[in-house]
Tab-separated table of C-alpha atoms in Angstrom:
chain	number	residue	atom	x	y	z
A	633	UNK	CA	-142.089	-34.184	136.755
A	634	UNK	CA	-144.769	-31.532	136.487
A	635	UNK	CA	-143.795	-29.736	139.544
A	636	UNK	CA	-139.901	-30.417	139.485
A	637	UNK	CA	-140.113	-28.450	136.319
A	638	UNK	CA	-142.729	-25.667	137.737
A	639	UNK	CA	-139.944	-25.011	141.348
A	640	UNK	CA	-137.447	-25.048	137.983
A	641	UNK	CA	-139.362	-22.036	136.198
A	642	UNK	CA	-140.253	-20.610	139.304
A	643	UNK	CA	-136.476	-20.232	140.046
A	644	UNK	CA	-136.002	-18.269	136.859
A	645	UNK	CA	-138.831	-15.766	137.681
A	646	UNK	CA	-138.203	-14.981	141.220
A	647	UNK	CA	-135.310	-13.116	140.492
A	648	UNK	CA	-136.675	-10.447	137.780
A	649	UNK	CA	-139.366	-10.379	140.258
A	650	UNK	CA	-137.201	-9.162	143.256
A	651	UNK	CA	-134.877	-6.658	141.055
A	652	UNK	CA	-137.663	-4.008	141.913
A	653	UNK	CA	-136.461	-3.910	145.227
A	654	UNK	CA	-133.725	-1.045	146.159
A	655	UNK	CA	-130.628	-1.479	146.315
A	656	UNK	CA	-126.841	-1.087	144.815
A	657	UNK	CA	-126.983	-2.133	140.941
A	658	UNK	CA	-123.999	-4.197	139.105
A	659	UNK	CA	-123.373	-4.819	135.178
A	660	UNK	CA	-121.257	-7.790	134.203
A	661	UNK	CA	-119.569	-9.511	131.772
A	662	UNK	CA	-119.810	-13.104	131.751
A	663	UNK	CA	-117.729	-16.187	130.389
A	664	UNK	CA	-117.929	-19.604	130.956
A	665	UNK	CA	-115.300	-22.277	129.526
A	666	UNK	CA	-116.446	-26.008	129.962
A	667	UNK	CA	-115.332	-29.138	128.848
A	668	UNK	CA	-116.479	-30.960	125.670
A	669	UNK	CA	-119.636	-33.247	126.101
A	670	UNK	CA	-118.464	-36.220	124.426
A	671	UNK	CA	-121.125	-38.577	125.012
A	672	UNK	CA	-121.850	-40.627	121.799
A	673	UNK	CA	-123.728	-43.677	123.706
A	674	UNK	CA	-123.436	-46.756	121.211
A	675	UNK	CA	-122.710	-44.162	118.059
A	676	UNK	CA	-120.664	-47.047	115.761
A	677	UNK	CA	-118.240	-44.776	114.925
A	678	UNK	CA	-117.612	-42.921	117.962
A	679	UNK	CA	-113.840	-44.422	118.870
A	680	UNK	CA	-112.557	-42.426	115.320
A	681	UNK	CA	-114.480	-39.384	116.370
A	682	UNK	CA	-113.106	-38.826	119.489
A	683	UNK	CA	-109.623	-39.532	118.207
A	684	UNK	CA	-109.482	-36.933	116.184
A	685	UNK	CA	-111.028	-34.308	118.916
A	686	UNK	CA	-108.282	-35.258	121.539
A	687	UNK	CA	-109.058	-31.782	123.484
A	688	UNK	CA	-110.760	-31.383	126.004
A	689	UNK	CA	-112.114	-27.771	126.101
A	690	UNK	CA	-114.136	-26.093	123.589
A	691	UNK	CA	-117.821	-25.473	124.680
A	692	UNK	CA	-117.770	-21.707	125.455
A	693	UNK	CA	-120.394	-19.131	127.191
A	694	UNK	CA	-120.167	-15.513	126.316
A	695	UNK	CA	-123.624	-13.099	128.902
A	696	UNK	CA	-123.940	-10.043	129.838
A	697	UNK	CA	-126.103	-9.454	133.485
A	698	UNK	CA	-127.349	-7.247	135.361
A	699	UNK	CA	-127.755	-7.569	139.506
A	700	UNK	CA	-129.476	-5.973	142.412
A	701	UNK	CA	-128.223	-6.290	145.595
A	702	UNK	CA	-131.858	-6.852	148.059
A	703	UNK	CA	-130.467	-7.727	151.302
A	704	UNK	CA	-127.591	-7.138	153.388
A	705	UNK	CA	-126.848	-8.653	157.069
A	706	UNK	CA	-123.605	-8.049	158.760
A	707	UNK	CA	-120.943	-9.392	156.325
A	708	UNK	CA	-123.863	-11.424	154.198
A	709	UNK	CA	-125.163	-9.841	151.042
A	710	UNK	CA	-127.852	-11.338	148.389
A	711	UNK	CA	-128.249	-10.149	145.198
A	712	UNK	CA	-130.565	-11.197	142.059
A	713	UNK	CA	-130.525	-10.639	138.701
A	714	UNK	CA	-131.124	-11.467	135.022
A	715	UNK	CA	-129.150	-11.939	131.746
A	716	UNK	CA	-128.623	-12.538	127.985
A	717	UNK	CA	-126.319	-15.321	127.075
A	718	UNK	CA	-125.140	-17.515	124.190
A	719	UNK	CA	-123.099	-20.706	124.679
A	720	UNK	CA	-121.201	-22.606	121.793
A	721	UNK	CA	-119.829	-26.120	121.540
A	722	UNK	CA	-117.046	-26.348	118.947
A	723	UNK	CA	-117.614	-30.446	119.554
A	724	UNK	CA	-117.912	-32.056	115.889
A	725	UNK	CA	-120.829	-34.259	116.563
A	726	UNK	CA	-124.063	-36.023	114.592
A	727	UNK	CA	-127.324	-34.071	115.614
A	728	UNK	CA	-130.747	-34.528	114.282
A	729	UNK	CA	-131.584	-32.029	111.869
A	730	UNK	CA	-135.267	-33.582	111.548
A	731	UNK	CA	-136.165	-32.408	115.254
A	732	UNK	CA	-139.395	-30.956	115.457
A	733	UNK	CA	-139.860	-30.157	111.185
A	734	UNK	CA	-141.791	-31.586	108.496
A	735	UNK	CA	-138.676	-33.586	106.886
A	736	UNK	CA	-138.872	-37.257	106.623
A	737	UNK	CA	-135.430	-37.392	104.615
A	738	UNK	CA	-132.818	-39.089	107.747
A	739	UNK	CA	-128.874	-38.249	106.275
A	740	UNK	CA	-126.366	-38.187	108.752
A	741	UNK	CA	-125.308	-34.205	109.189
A	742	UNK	CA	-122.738	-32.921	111.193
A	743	UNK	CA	-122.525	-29.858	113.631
A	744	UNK	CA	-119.494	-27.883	115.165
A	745	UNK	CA	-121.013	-25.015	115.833
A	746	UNK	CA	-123.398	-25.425	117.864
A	747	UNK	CA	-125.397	-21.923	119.468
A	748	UNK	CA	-127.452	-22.058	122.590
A	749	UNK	CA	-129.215	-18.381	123.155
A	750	UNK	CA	-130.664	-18.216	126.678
A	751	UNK	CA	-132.397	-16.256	129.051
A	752	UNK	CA	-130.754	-16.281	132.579
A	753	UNK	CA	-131.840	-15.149	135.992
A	754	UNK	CA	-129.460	-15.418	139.127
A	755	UNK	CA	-129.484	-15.394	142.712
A	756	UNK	CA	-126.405	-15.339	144.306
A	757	UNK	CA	-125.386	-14.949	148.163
A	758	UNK	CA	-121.921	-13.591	149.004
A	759	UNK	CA	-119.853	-13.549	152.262
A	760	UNK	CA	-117.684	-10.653	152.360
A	761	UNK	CA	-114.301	-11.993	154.290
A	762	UNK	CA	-113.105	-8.182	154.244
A	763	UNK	CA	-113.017	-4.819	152.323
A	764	UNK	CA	-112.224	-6.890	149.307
A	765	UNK	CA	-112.711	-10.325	148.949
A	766	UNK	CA	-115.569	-12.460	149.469
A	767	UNK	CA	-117.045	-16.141	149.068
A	768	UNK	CA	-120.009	-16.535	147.428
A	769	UNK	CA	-122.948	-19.373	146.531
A	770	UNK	CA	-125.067	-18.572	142.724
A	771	UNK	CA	-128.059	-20.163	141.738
A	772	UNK	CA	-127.852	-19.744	137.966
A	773	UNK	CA	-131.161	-20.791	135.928
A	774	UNK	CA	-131.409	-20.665	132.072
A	775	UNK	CA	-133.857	-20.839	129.435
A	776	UNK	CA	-133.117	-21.470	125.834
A	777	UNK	CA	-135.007	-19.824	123.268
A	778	UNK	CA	-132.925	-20.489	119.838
A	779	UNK	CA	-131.271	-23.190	119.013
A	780	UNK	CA	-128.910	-23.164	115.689
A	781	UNK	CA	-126.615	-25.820	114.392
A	782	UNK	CA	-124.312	-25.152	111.333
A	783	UNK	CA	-120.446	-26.697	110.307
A	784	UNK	CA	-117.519	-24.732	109.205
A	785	UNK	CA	-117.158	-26.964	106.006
A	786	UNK	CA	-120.450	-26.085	105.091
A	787	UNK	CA	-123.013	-23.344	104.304
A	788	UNK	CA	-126.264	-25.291	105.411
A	789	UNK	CA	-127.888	-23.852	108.662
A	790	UNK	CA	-130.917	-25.093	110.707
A	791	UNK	CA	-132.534	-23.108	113.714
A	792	UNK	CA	-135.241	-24.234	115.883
A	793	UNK	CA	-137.185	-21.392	118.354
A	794	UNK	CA	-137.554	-23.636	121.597
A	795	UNK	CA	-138.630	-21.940	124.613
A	796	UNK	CA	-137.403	-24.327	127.504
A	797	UNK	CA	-135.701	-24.686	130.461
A	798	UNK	CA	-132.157	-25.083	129.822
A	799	UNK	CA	-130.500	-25.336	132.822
A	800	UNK	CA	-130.095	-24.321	136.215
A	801	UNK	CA	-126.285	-24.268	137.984
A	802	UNK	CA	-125.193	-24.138	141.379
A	803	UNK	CA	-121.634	-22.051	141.144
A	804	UNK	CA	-119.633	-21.161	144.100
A	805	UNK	CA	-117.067	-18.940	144.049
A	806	UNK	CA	-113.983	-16.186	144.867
A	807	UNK	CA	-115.006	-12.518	144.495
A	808	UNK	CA	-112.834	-9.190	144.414
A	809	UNK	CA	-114.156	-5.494	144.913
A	810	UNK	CA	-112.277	-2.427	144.414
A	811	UNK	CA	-113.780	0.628	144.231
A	812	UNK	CA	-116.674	-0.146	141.803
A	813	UNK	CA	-115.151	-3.059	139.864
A	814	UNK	CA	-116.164	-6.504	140.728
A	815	UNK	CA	-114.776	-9.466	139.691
A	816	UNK	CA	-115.397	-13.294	140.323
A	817	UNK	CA	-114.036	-16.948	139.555
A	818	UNK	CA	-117.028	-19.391	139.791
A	819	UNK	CA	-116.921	-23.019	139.257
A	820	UNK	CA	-120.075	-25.384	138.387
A	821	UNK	CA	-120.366	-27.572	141.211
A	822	UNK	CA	-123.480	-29.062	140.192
A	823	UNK	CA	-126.637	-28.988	137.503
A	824	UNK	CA	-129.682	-29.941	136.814
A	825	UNK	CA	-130.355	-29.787	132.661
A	826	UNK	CA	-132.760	-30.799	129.972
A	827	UNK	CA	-131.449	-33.370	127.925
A	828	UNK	CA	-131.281	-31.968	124.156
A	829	UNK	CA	-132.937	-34.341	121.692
A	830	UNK	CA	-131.339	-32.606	118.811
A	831	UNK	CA	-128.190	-34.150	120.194
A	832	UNK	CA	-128.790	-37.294	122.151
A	833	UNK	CA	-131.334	-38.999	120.567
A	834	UNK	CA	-131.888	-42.548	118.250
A	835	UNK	CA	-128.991	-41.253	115.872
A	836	UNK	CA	-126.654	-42.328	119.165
A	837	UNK	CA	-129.196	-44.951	120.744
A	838	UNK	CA	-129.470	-43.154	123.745
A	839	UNK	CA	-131.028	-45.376	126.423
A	840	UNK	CA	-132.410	-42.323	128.490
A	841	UNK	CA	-135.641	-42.338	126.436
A	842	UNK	CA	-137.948	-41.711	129.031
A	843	UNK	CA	-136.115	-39.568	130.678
A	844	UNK	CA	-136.615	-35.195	130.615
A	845	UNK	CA	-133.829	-34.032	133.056
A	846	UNK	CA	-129.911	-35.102	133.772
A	847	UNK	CA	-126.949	-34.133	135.877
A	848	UNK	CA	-124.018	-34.771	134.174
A	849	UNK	CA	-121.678	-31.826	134.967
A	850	UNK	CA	-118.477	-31.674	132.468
A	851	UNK	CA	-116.214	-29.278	134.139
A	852	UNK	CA	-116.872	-25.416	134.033
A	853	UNK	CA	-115.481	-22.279	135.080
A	854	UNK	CA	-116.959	-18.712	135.181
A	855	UNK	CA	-115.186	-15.477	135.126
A	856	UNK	CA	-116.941	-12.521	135.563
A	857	UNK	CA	-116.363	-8.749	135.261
A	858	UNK	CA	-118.685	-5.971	136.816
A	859	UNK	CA	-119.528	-2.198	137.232
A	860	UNK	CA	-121.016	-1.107	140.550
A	861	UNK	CA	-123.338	1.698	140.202
């Protein structure tokens, strides 16, 4: 587990690393819509929860990036970068308010605004088809470093400064290039992510106790809009 999570981190770095290299620069904006994790294990009442959130979507990602292109052969280019993000999951759920602070007091809370603020570093290869269009392969890999859960019915908010891996996503993808816009449709093929314990933990009997990592991939797009320079 050690070293799966040491390639993990060692992902994240090796593209700040490499943006010292020359190259053509990009600035993006970034959004993500995914589906709802609804996941509530052997929660009792889980059937009347998920009744009355019938939807599917409502876990959205809202970065800003900025890439380096490092390499270029023939009609292949690579580029790497690194990112601010913060995702939000509008999924009314139980989470454990307890994680990680001196409370022994256990009352059932409720979050539906849940904030993920992450880190993000990106390599991403791209085949350019013509002038304009391209397919491309991104490595995405994300560290969260605040956590906050709050409610709209209520004024109580908790925060917890974290510091870990997040996730890392494997996104291919459509791009578009016109003068010195960019633009691209990804879609989450695959990822590898540290299960949250604020969310899945004893409150929902989650049987995954021993385990650190998952792959459970709701679905996810990516659109993305960028400045050459």
């Amino acid at each position: 587990m050690k070293r799966n999570t040491t390639f993990i981190i060692g992902l994240i770095i090796m593209p700040i690393a490499c943006c010292c290299q020359t190259g053509k620069w990009t600035f993006s904006l970034d959004y993500g819509l995914q589906a709802h994790d609804k996941r509530l294990f052997d929660f009792p009442p889980k059937e009347s929860v998920l009744e009355r959130q019938p939807e599917a979507f409502g876990t959205h990602q809202f970065g800003i990036r900025l890439e380096k292109e490092v390499a270029q052969k023939g009609k292949l280019l690579l580029n790497v970068g690194a990112g601010l993000s913060t995702e939000l999951s509008t999924f009314d759920r139980p989470f454990d308010y307890t994680y990680k602070k001196d409370d022994i007091t256990k009352v059932l809370r409720w979050t539906n605004r849940y904030y993920q603020f992450l880190m993000q570093s990106s390599i991403n290869g791209t085949y350019k088809l013509n002038g304009h269009f391209g397919l491309s392969l991104g490595v995405l890999s994300q560290l969260n470093f605040l956590t906050i859960a709050n409610h709209t019915t209520s004024d109580e908010s908790y925060s917890w400064w974290r510091f870990n891996l997040y996730s890392v996503e494997f996104n291919p993808g459509i791009e578009y290039t016109k003068s010195r816009m960019a633009f691209s449709l990804r879609y989450r093929a695959f990822q590898v992510k540290k299960i949250d314990r604020i969310l899945f933990n004893d409150i929902l009997d989650d049987p995954r106790r021993e385990q650190t990592f998952e792959t459970f991939n709701p679905f996810k797009m990516w659109l993305s809009i960028g400045y050459m320079f």
